[in-house]
Amino acid sequence: MMAKEPLCTLREDDGAIVILDQTLLPHRCETRRVATLEQAAHAIRSMQVRGAPLIGVTAAYGVALALRGAAGDADLDRACATLAATRPTAVNLRWALERMRRRLVPLPQGARAAAAWAEARTIAAGDVAANRAIGENGLALLRELPGAGRRPLRLMTHCNAGWLATAGWGTALAPVYAAQRSGLAVHVFVSETRPRNQGLLTVWELAQAGVPHALIADNAAGHLMSRGEIDAVIVGADRIAANGDAANKIGTYLKALAAHDNGVPFFVAAPASTIDWDCPDGERIPIEERPAEELRCVAGLGADGAPASVRLAAAATPVANPAFDVTPARLITRIVCERGAVEPARLRALFPERS
Ligand code: MRU
């Protein structure tokens, strides 16, 4: 079911949730009502909702939707298994499901449905608070960059790690919004992010917020950095391993290499829910392989202004479409999370409970 609603990524609505359908953005702004476990799983799998934190929040609500009817152990198991199978790389999904389980398993069946809604709500609110803190911690880093306050800082980002990808504020874009609130001038270069072009979502967000920006082709990133035209790169993450290696949207690694070669600081912004302490290094992070048609075709608007898909490569063209890559910790200047901003090797120091 589709409806025109005020803008927000996800909100509760009378025993269901309403999501902003990101597969239609930036060309159409439409919401969808998600009322069942299967619809929640479909929303994540089809990327109607996307971005690691938002995937986690949606999964939590998916459990709550599933338990509205029967709330036995088998129902909880089925809900978690269905949602866990949707997308493999963003660990926020597993994190949210484990948290729901921890909260719900000890409860009697009759108390689970209400507790599931409350826990999903708490997870969403926690994400908003974490991202707001990431914004402040990231802003402190931006203020330290040469040129800060004297001219607009030239930042580069990849994919979309803004409010669309979270329950609020975003991760990589949270410091950008914090800079704007505090009067620190920034200009954001946004790479298209082929094949799904999530950079267009970032451009849409920044335009709405009145943040100066420019869309660039993915391949322009190294050139701009080599010319001294970028002060820092800031990206989100889908899973950060215990050693600080960070998986993020495909193409992130190439930006990190170019940043390293040109002495450009490279920041990764993510909440604690994105850190996988059970994963020792980036080699063990599962990388999602997406459908080949995502690469062979491109979505946009046709000449008549209606959404259209244009074929770039023949249907028979062999394709490899890994959706994420891993940036090794050695290429990351700081990891910015809700507890502070540290070199990857010192990440555990921010989480003494993990020592
Ligand atoms: O495939 P997507 O669009 O879900 O990938 C999103 C990203 O890679 C983001 O950079 C990451 O999830 C951080 S979102 C705050």
mmCIF file of C-alpha atoms and ligand atoms in Angstrom:
data_model
loop_
_atom_site.group_PDB
_atom_site.id
_atom_site.type_symbol
_atom_site.label_atom_id
_atom_site.label_comp_id
_atom_site.label_asym_id
_atom_site.label_seq_id
_atom_site.Cartn_x
_atom_site.Cartn_y
_atom_site.Cartn_z
ATOM 1 C CA MET A 1 0.000 0.000 0.000
ATOM 2 C CA MET A 2 1.373 3.434 -0.906
ATOM 3 C CA ALA A 3 0.548 6.811 0.560
ATOM 4 C CA LYS A 4 1.924 10.318 0.661
ATOM 5 C CA GLU A 5 3.095 11.060 4.193
ATOM 6 C CA PRO A 6 5.378 13.568 5.906
ATOM 7 C CA LEU A 7 9.079 12.757 5.593
ATOM 8 C CA CYS A 8 10.655 10.312 7.998
ATOM 9 C CA THR A 9 12.449 7.025 7.449
ATOM 10 C CA LEU A 10 10.336 4.921 9.765
ATOM 11 C CA ARG A 11 7.515 5.564 12.187
ATOM 12 C CA GLU A 12 4.954 3.538 14.074
ATOM 13 C CA ASP A 13 1.388 3.574 12.871
ATOM 14 C CA ASP A 14 -1.354 1.760 14.761
ATOM 15 C CA GLY A 15 0.290 -1.645 15.147
ATOM 16 C CA ALA A 16 2.342 -1.355 11.961
ATOM 17 C CA ILE A 17 5.249 0.746 10.739
ATOM 18 C CA VAL A 18 5.406 3.231 7.889
ATOM 19 C CA ILE A 19 8.653 3.446 5.921
ATOM 20 C CA LEU A 20 9.951 5.833 3.293
ATOM 21 C CA ASP A 21 10.478 3.702 0.178
ATOM 22 C CA GLN A 22 14.107 4.432 -0.726
ATOM 23 C CA THR A 23 13.939 2.491 -3.983
ATOM 24 C CA LEU A 24 11.892 5.391 -5.406
ATOM 25 C CA LEU A 25 14.089 8.212 -4.117
ATOM 26 C CA PRO A 26 15.249 10.760 -5.088
ATOM 27 C CA HIS A 27 12.629 10.927 -7.824
ATOM 28 C CA ARG A 28 9.543 10.004 -5.831
ATOM 29 C CA CYS A 29 8.865 10.383 -2.144
ATOM 30 C CA GLU A 30 6.395 7.691 -1.146
ATOM 31 C CA THR A 31 5.792 5.751 2.024
ATOM 32 C CA ARG A 32 4.704 2.154 2.526
ATOM 33 C CA ARG A 33 2.861 0.572 5.378
ATOM 34 C CA VAL A 34 4.630 -2.530 6.677
ATOM 35 C CA ALA A 35 2.323 -4.706 8.774
ATOM 36 C CA THR A 36 3.768 -8.224 8.691
ATOM 37 C CA LEU A 37 7.037 -10.048 9.241
ATOM 38 C CA GLU A 38 7.196 -10.901 5.544
ATOM 39 C CA GLN A 39 6.701 -7.265 4.538
ATOM 40 C CA ALA A 40 9.458 -6.179 6.919
ATOM 41 C CA ALA A 41 11.822 -8.806 5.489
ATOM 42 C CA HIS A 42 10.901 -7.725 1.966
ATOM 43 C CA ALA A 43 11.515 -4.055 2.808
ATOM 44 C CA ILE A 44 15.055 -4.874 3.966
ATOM 45 C CA ARG A 45 15.853 -7.333 1.168
ATOM 46 C CA SER A 46 14.580 -5.079 -1.617
ATOM 47 C CA MET A 47 16.319 -2.058 -0.041
ATOM 48 C CA GLN A 48 13.122 -0.074 0.463
ATOM 49 C CA VAL A 49 14.899 0.491 3.758
ATOM 50 C CA ARG A 50 18.667 0.452 3.675
ATOM 51 C CA GLY A 51 21.707 1.623 5.619
ATOM 52 C CA ALA A 52 23.080 -0.491 8.456
ATOM 53 C CA PRO A 53 21.384 1.218 11.445
ATOM 54 C CA LEU A 54 18.005 1.472 9.717
ATOM 55 C CA ILE A 55 18.179 -2.197 8.710
ATOM 56 C CA GLY A 56 18.671 -3.038 12.405
ATOM 57 C CA VAL A 57 15.780 -0.860 13.541
ATOM 58 C CA THR A 58 13.474 -2.290 10.856
ATOM 59 C CA ALA A 59 14.420 -5.830 11.868
ATOM 60 C CA ALA A 60 13.537 -5.051 15.488
ATOM 61 C CA TYR A 61 10.107 -3.824 14.400
ATOM 62 C CA GLY A 62 9.839 -6.898 12.154
ATOM 63 C CA VAL A 63 10.075 -9.075 15.259
ATOM 64 C CA ALA A 64 7.425 -6.946 16.966
ATOM 65 C CA LEU A 65 5.131 -7.343 13.947
ATOM 66 C CA ALA A 66 5.675 -11.101 13.920
ATOM 67 C CA LEU A 67 4.758 -11.488 17.585
ATOM 68 C CA ARG A 68 1.445 -9.627 17.310
ATOM 69 C CA GLY A 69 -0.258 -12.974 16.648
ATOM 70 C CA ALA A 70 1.505 -15.915 18.258
ATOM 71 C CA ALA A 71 4.512 -15.208 20.485
ATOM 72 C CA GLY A 72 5.892 -18.644 21.325
ATOM 73 C CA ASP A 73 9.575 -19.578 21.141
ATOM 74 C CA ALA A 74 9.095 -21.073 17.671
ATOM 75 C CA ASP A 75 7.453 -17.848 16.436
ATOM 76 C CA LEU A 76 10.348 -15.806 17.757
ATOM 77 C CA ASP A 77 12.865 -18.197 16.173
ATOM 78 C CA ARG A 78 11.107 -18.027 12.820
ATOM 79 C CA ALA A 79 10.934 -14.234 12.891
ATOM 80 C CA CYS A 80 14.613 -13.872 13.731
ATOM 81 C CA ALA A 81 15.668 -16.456 11.124
ATOM 82 C CA THR A 82 13.571 -14.793 8.405
ATOM 83 C CA LEU A 83 14.957 -11.340 9.132
ATOM 84 C CA ALA A 84 18.559 -12.505 9.624
ATOM 85 C CA ALA A 85 18.527 -14.023 6.125
ATOM 86 C CA THR A 86 17.700 -10.748 4.379
ATOM 87 C CA ARG A 87 21.115 -9.040 4.113
ATOM 88 C CA PRO A 88 24.428 -10.463 5.315
ATOM 89 C CA THR A 89 26.932 -7.612 5.744
ATOM 90 C CA ALA A 90 25.368 -4.990 8.042
ATOM 91 C CA VAL A 91 25.909 -6.440 11.511
ATOM 92 C CA ASN A 92 23.340 -4.056 12.999
ATOM 93 C CA LEU A 93 20.760 -6.551 11.766
ATOM 94 C CA ARG A 94 22.178 -9.384 13.884
ATOM 95 C CA TRP A 95 22.813 -6.982 16.763
ATOM 96 C CA ALA A 96 19.163 -5.876 16.829
ATOM 97 C CA LEU A 97 17.821 -9.429 16.569
ATOM 98 C CA GLU A 98 20.062 -10.639 19.406
ATOM 99 C CA ARG A 99 18.925 -7.741 21.525
ATOM 100 C CA MET A 100 15.269 -8.524 20.842
ATOM 101 C CA ARG A 101 15.880 -12.158 21.764
ATOM 102 C CA ARG A 102 17.642 -11.264 25.019
ATOM 103 C CA ARG A 103 14.697 -9.095 26.009
ATOM 104 C CA LEU A 104 11.906 -11.435 24.905
ATOM 105 C CA VAL A 105 13.023 -14.987 25.612
ATOM 106 C CA PRO A 106 12.769 -14.711 29.445
ATOM 107 C CA LEU A 107 9.230 -13.254 29.240
ATOM 108 C CA PRO A 108 5.974 -15.219 29.335
ATOM 109 C CA GLN A 109 4.355 -15.434 25.892
ATOM 110 C CA GLY A 110 1.553 -13.076 26.850
ATOM 111 C CA ALA A 111 3.983 -10.269 27.649
ATOM 112 C CA ARG A 112 6.156 -10.586 24.565
ATOM 113 C CA ALA A 113 4.226 -8.610 21.977
ATOM 114 C CA ALA A 114 4.062 -5.409 24.032
ATOM 115 C CA ALA A 115 7.681 -5.821 25.160
ATOM 116 C CA ALA A 116 8.795 -6.308 21.542
ATOM 117 C CA TRP A 117 7.252 -2.992 20.482
ATOM 118 C CA ALA A 118 8.798 -1.230 23.444
ATOM 119 C CA GLU A 119 12.233 -2.724 22.738
ATOM 120 C CA ALA A 120 12.083 -1.813 19.037
ATOM 121 C CA ARG A 121 11.164 1.741 20.045
ATOM 122 C CA THR A 122 14.101 1.839 22.459
ATOM 123 C CA ILE A 123 16.481 0.595 19.756
ATOM 124 C CA ALA A 124 15.265 3.331 17.395
ATOM 125 C CA ALA A 125 15.611 6.034 20.053
ATOM 126 C CA GLY A 126 19.068 4.723 20.960
ATOM 127 C CA ASP A 127 20.145 5.026 17.344
ATOM 128 C CA VAL A 128 19.018 8.639 17.194
ATOM 129 C CA ALA A 129 20.950 9.442 20.390
ATOM 130 C CA ALA A 130 24.088 7.605 19.225
ATOM 131 C CA ASN A 131 24.073 9.411 15.898
ATOM 132 C CA ARG A 132 23.603 12.771 17.540
ATOM 133 C CA ALA A 133 26.709 12.045 19.665
ATOM 134 C CA ILE A 134 28.601 10.908 16.548
ATOM 135 C CA GLY A 135 27.742 14.273 15.074
ATOM 136 C CA GLU A 136 29.316 16.122 17.995
ATOM 137 C CA ASN A 137 32.401 13.861 18.105
ATOM 138 C CA GLY A 138 32.861 14.160 14.358
ATOM 139 C CA LEU A 139 32.425 17.922 14.510
ATOM 140 C CA ALA A 140 35.346 18.121 16.957
ATOM 141 C CA LEU A 141 37.503 16.343 14.342
ATOM 142 C CA LEU A 142 36.356 18.687 11.596
ATOM 143 C CA ARG A 143 37.244 21.707 13.699
ATOM 144 C CA GLU A 144 40.847 20.409 13.914
ATOM 145 C CA LEU A 145 41.288 20.272 10.128
ATOM 146 C CA PRO A 146 43.514 22.973 8.613
ATOM 147 C CA GLY A 147 41.299 25.644 7.101
ATOM 148 C CA ALA A 148 38.355 24.970 9.424
ATOM 149 C CA GLY A 149 36.468 28.188 10.090
ATOM 150 C CA ARG A 150 38.559 30.162 7.578
ATOM 151 C CA ARG A 151 37.006 28.692 4.434
ATOM 152 C CA PRO A 152 34.403 25.977 3.760
ATOM 153 C CA LEU A 153 35.844 22.553 4.574
ATOM 154 C CA ARG A 154 35.803 20.332 1.517
ATOM 155 C CA LEU A 155 34.537 16.945 2.636
ATOM 156 C CA MET A 156 33.976 13.837 0.561
ATOM 157 C CA THR A 157 31.491 11.065 1.313
ATOM 158 C CA HIS A 158 30.384 7.871 -0.373
ATOM 159 C CA CYS A 159 27.021 6.091 -0.527
ATOM 160 C CA ASN A 160 24.379 7.422 1.848
ATOM 161 C CA ALA A 161 25.056 7.492 5.568
ATOM 162 C CA GLY A 162 22.599 10.247 6.396
ATOM 163 C CA TRP A 163 19.257 10.362 8.176
ATOM 164 C CA LEU A 164 17.748 8.168 5.496
ATOM 165 C CA ALA A 165 20.061 5.317 6.497
ATOM 166 C CA THR A 166 19.362 5.521 10.231
ATOM 167 C CA ALA A 167 16.604 6.333 12.706
ATOM 168 C CA GLY A 168 17.853 9.927 12.736
ATOM 169 C CA TRP A 169 20.740 12.267 11.826
ATOM 170 C CA GLY A 170 22.845 9.659 10.047
ATOM 171 C CA THR A 171 26.387 8.582 10.820
ATOM 172 C CA ALA A 172 28.819 10.076 8.283
ATOM 173 C CA LEU A 173 26.446 12.973 7.682
ATOM 174 C CA ALA A 174 25.787 13.625 11.374
ATOM 175 C CA PRO A 175 29.009 15.696 11.710
ATOM 176 C CA VAL A 176 28.043 17.565 8.546
ATOM 177 C CA TYR A 177 24.681 18.492 10.052
ATOM 178 C CA ALA A 178 26.384 19.327 13.353
ATOM 179 C CA ALA A 179 28.810 21.597 11.470
ATOM 180 C CA GLN A 180 25.907 23.324 9.787
ATOM 181 C CA ARG A 181 24.123 23.827 13.132
ATOM 182 C CA SER A 182 27.262 25.292 14.672
ATOM 183 C CA GLY A 183 28.059 27.613 11.771
ATOM 184 C CA LEU A 184 31.159 25.730 10.540
ATOM 185 C CA ALA A 185 31.081 26.005 6.740
ATOM 186 C CA VAL A 186 31.395 22.755 4.787
ATOM 187 C CA HIS A 187 31.035 21.685 1.183
ATOM 188 C CA VAL A 188 30.401 18.001 0.537
ATOM 189 C CA PHE A 189 31.535 16.095 -2.555
ATOM 190 C CA VAL A 190 29.223 13.120 -2.983
ATOM 191 C CA SER A 191 30.217 10.165 -5.131
ATOM 192 C CA GLU A 192 27.449 8.570 -7.172
ATOM 193 C CA THR A 193 28.062 5.103 -5.717
ATOM 194 C CA ARG A 194 27.421 2.824 -8.641
ATOM 195 C CA PRO A 195 25.648 0.537 -9.123
ATOM 196 C CA ARG A 196 22.692 1.611 -6.950
ATOM 197 C CA ASN A 197 23.655 5.267 -6.824
ATOM 198 C CA GLN A 198 22.972 5.872 -3.136
ATOM 199 C CA GLY A 199 24.974 9.082 -3.579
ATOM 200 C CA LEU A 200 21.817 10.503 -5.136
ATOM 201 C CA LEU A 201 20.077 9.959 -1.793
ATOM 202 C CA THR A 202 22.859 11.914 -0.084
ATOM 203 C CA VAL A 203 22.559 14.737 -2.600
ATOM 204 C CA TRP A 204 18.797 14.775 -1.981
ATOM 205 C CA GLU A 205 19.311 14.961 1.790
ATOM 206 C CA LEU A 206 21.944 17.691 1.585
ATOM 207 C CA ALA A 207 19.855 19.753 -0.823
ATOM 208 C CA GLN A 208 16.896 19.584 1.567
ATOM 209 C CA ALA A 209 19.115 20.663 4.448
ATOM 210 C CA GLY A 210 20.730 23.479 2.462
ATOM 211 C CA VAL A 211 24.245 22.040 2.789
ATOM 212 C CA PRO A 212 26.491 23.062 -0.149
ATOM 213 C CA HIS A 213 27.478 19.992 -2.142
ATOM 214 C CA ALA A 214 28.472 18.597 -5.526
ATOM 215 C CA LEU A 215 27.761 15.215 -7.081
ATOM 216 C CA ILE A 216 30.858 13.534 -8.541
ATOM 217 C CA ALA A 217 31.416 10.381 -10.544
ATOM 218 C CA ASP A 218 32.938 7.649 -8.417
ATOM 219 C CA ASN A 219 36.045 7.776 -10.580
ATOM 220 C CA ALA A 220 36.645 11.479 -9.842
ATOM 221 C CA ALA A 221 37.502 10.910 -6.178
ATOM 222 C CA GLY A 222 41.220 10.147 -6.579
ATOM 223 C CA HIS A 223 41.704 13.064 -8.940
ATOM 224 C CA LEU A 224 40.172 15.569 -6.517
ATOM 225 C CA MET A 225 42.255 14.259 -3.631
ATOM 226 C CA SER A 226 45.476 14.365 -5.657
ATOM 227 C CA ARG A 227 44.789 18.028 -6.487
ATOM 228 C CA GLY A 228 44.480 18.960 -2.808
ATOM 229 C CA GLU A 229 40.781 19.715 -3.211
ATOM 230 C CA ILE A 230 39.541 17.508 -0.360
ATOM 231 C CA ASP A 231 40.190 18.182 3.351
ATOM 232 C CA ALA A 232 38.782 14.904 4.690
ATOM 233 C CA VAL A 233 36.767 11.863 3.635
ATOM 234 C CA ILE A 234 33.980 10.689 5.923
ATOM 235 C CA VAL A 235 31.988 7.514 5.358
ATOM 236 C CA GLY A 236 29.732 5.168 7.315
ATOM 237 C CA ALA A 237 30.194 1.448 7.927
ATOM 238 C CA ASP A 238 28.172 -1.742 7.800
ATOM 239 C CA ARG A 239 30.435 -3.764 10.039
ATOM 240 C CA ILE A 240 33.606 -2.861 11.897
ATOM 241 C CA ALA A 241 35.755 -5.810 12.950
ATOM 242 C CA ALA A 242 37.413 -5.897 16.353
ATOM 243 C CA ASN A 243 40.749 -4.831 14.824
ATOM 244 C CA GLY A 244 39.184 -1.726 13.235
ATOM 245 C CA ASP A 245 38.854 -3.018 9.662
ATOM 246 C CA ALA A 246 35.627 -1.548 8.307
ATOM 247 C CA ALA A 247 33.215 -2.873 5.674
ATOM 248 C CA ASN A 248 31.245 -0.244 3.831
ATOM 249 C CA LYS A 249 29.651 0.290 0.423
ATOM 250 C CA ILE A 250 31.709 -0.951 -2.518
ATOM 251 C CA GLY A 251 34.194 1.723 -3.573
ATOM 252 C CA THR A 252 34.998 2.883 -0.052
ATOM 253 C CA TYR A 253 38.327 1.028 -0.083
ATOM 254 C CA LEU A 254 39.451 2.827 -3.259
ATOM 255 C CA LYS A 255 38.702 6.172 -1.613
ATOM 256 C CA ALA A 256 40.688 5.153 1.448
ATOM 257 C CA LEU A 257 43.659 4.206 -0.745
ATOM 258 C CA ALA A 258 43.541 7.527 -2.560
ATOM 259 C CA ALA A 259 43.169 9.390 0.738
ATOM 260 C CA HIS A 260 46.171 7.574 2.216
ATOM 261 C CA ASP A 261 48.298 8.283 -0.835
ATOM 262 C CA ASN A 262 47.453 11.982 -0.657
ATOM 263 C CA GLY A 263 47.585 12.515 3.102
ATOM 264 C CA VAL A 264 43.843 13.164 3.337
ATOM 265 C CA PRO A 265 42.276 12.156 6.703
ATOM 266 C CA PHE A 266 39.844 9.266 6.329
ATOM 267 C CA PHE A 267 37.103 9.042 8.961
ATOM 268 C CA VAL A 268 34.666 6.156 9.490
ATOM 269 C CA ALA A 269 31.561 7.104 11.485
ATOM 270 C CA ALA A 270 29.376 4.372 12.997
ATOM 271 C CA PRO A 271 27.499 3.565 16.209
ATOM 272 C CA ALA A 272 28.553 0.769 18.576
ATOM 273 C CA SER A 273 25.831 -1.427 17.035
ATOM 274 C CA THR A 274 28.008 -1.593 13.897
ATOM 275 C CA ILE A 275 31.033 -3.028 15.747
ATOM 276 C CA ASP A 276 31.274 -6.806 15.573
ATOM 277 C CA TRP A 277 33.514 -7.762 18.486
ATOM 278 C CA ASP A 278 33.160 -11.432 17.516
ATOM 279 C CA CYS A 279 34.765 -10.742 14.146
ATOM 280 C CA PRO A 280 38.539 -10.419 14.572
ATOM 281 C CA ASP A 281 39.324 -8.805 11.214
ATOM 282 C CA GLY A 282 37.881 -7.694 7.902
ATOM 283 C CA GLU A 283 38.652 -10.955 6.127
ATOM 284 C CA ARG A 284 35.867 -12.659 8.089
ATOM 285 C CA ILE A 285 33.219 -10.058 7.189
ATOM 286 C CA PRO A 286 30.646 -11.605 4.835
ATOM 287 C CA ILE A 287 30.301 -9.544 1.662
ATOM 288 C CA GLU A 288 26.878 -9.423 0.033
ATOM 289 C CA GLU A 289 26.734 -10.300 -3.663
ATOM 290 C CA ARG A 290 23.789 -8.433 -5.202
ATOM 291 C CA PRO A 291 21.771 -9.338 -8.326
ATOM 292 C CA ALA A 292 23.546 -8.889 -11.666
ATOM 293 C CA GLU A 293 20.729 -6.770 -13.083
ATOM 294 C CA GLU A 294 21.663 -3.984 -10.650
ATOM 295 C CA LEU A 295 24.821 -3.503 -12.668
ATOM 296 C CA ARG A 296 23.402 -4.175 -16.111
ATOM 297 C CA CYS A 297 20.590 -1.640 -15.719
ATOM 298 C CA VAL A 298 20.334 1.827 -14.240
ATOM 299 C CA ALA A 299 17.237 3.344 -12.651
ATOM 300 C CA GLY A 300 16.186 6.932 -13.290
ATOM 301 C CA LEU A 301 13.494 8.974 -14.978
ATOM 302 C CA GLY A 302 12.532 8.483 -18.603
ATOM 303 C CA ALA A 303 12.047 11.337 -21.077
ATOM 304 C CA ASP A 304 8.399 11.487 -19.977
ATOM 305 C CA GLY A 305 9.443 12.076 -16.371
ATOM 306 C CA ALA A 306 8.261 8.659 -15.203
ATOM 307 C CA PRO A 307 10.559 6.227 -13.303
ATOM 308 C CA ALA A 308 12.355 4.026 -15.808
ATOM 309 C CA SER A 309 15.037 1.389 -15.966
ATOM 310 C CA VAL A 310 17.601 1.707 -18.764
ATOM 311 C CA ARG A 311 19.619 -1.298 -19.863
ATOM 312 C CA LEU A 312 23.370 -0.589 -19.998
ATOM 313 C CA ALA A 313 24.639 -4.122 -20.587
ATOM 314 C CA ALA A 314 23.030 -7.038 -22.399
ATOM 315 C CA ALA A 315 21.088 -9.426 -20.184
ATOM 316 C CA ALA A 316 23.648 -12.141 -20.952
ATOM 317 C CA THR A 317 26.645 -10.061 -19.811
ATOM 318 C CA PRO A 318 28.482 -11.889 -17.037
ATOM 319 C CA VAL A 319 28.603 -9.701 -13.949
ATOM 320 C CA ALA A 320 30.260 -9.620 -10.530
ATOM 321 C CA ASN A 321 28.426 -7.353 -8.100
ATOM 322 C CA PRO A 322 29.942 -7.320 -4.597
ATOM 323 C CA ALA A 323 27.995 -4.694 -2.637
ATOM 324 C CA PHE A 324 30.640 -3.928 0.008
ATOM 325 C CA ASP A 325 34.387 -3.826 0.453
ATOM 326 C CA VAL A 326 36.660 -3.752 3.465
ATOM 327 C CA THR A 327 38.924 -0.828 4.302
ATOM 328 C CA PRO A 328 41.827 -2.039 6.422
ATOM 329 C CA ALA A 329 42.326 -0.288 9.755
ATOM 330 C CA ARG A 330 45.725 1.032 8.627
ATOM 331 C CA LEU A 331 43.968 3.318 6.109
ATOM 332 C CA ILE A 332 41.514 4.750 8.654
ATOM 333 C CA THR A 333 42.543 7.914 10.493
ATOM 334 C CA ARG A 334 39.761 7.820 13.093
ATOM 335 C CA ILE A 335 36.691 5.765 13.875
ATOM 336 C CA VAL A 336 33.979 8.079 15.150
ATOM 337 C CA CYS A 337 31.326 6.553 17.367
ATOM 338 C CA GLU A 338 29.026 7.762 20.129
ATOM 339 C CA ARG A 339 31.760 7.391 22.736
ATOM 340 C CA GLY A 340 34.434 9.384 20.938
ATOM 341 C CA ALA A 341 36.784 9.408 17.950
ATOM 342 C CA VAL A 342 39.871 7.189 18.073
ATOM 343 C CA GLU A 343 42.474 5.520 15.905
ATOM 344 C CA PRO A 344 41.202 2.043 14.971
ATOM 345 C CA ALA A 345 43.838 0.370 17.176
ATOM 346 C CA ARG A 346 42.335 2.154 20.192
ATOM 347 C CA LEU A 347 38.708 1.278 19.476
ATOM 348 C CA ARG A 348 38.514 -1.224 22.322
ATOM 349 C CA ALA A 349 39.704 1.449 24.754
ATOM 350 C CA LEU A 350 36.359 3.204 24.201
ATOM 351 C CA PHE A 351 34.579 0.005 25.229
ATOM 352 C CA PRO A 352 36.298 -1.171 28.437
ATOM 353 C CA GLU A 353 33.463 -3.633 28.990
ATOM 354 C CA ARG A 354 34.823 -5.499 25.921
ATOM 355 C CA SER A 355 38.365 -5.809 27.261
HETATM 356 O O1 MRU B 1 23.535 -1.280 0.560
HETATM 357 P P1 MRU B 1 23.219 -0.143 1.469
HETATM 358 O O2 MRU B 1 22.682 1.058 0.760
HETATM 359 O O3 MRU B 1 22.368 -0.567 2.645
HETATM 360 O O4 MRU B 1 24.639 0.273 2.072
HETATM 361 C C1 MRU B 1 24.721 1.347 2.949
HETATM 362 C C2 MRU B 1 26.102 1.688 3.319
HETATM 363 O O5 MRU B 1 27.062 1.095 2.889
HETATM 364 C C3 MRU B 1 26.252 2.774 4.328
HETATM 365 O O6 MRU B 1 27.419 3.500 4.112
HETATM 366 C C4 MRU B 1 26.321 2.154 5.736
HETATM 367 O O7 MRU B 1 25.262 1.260 5.916
HETATM 368 C C5 MRU B 1 26.275 3.176 6.797
HETATM 369 S S1 MRU B 1 24.648 3.883 6.903
HETATM 370 C C6 MRU B 1 24.615 4.976 8.201
#
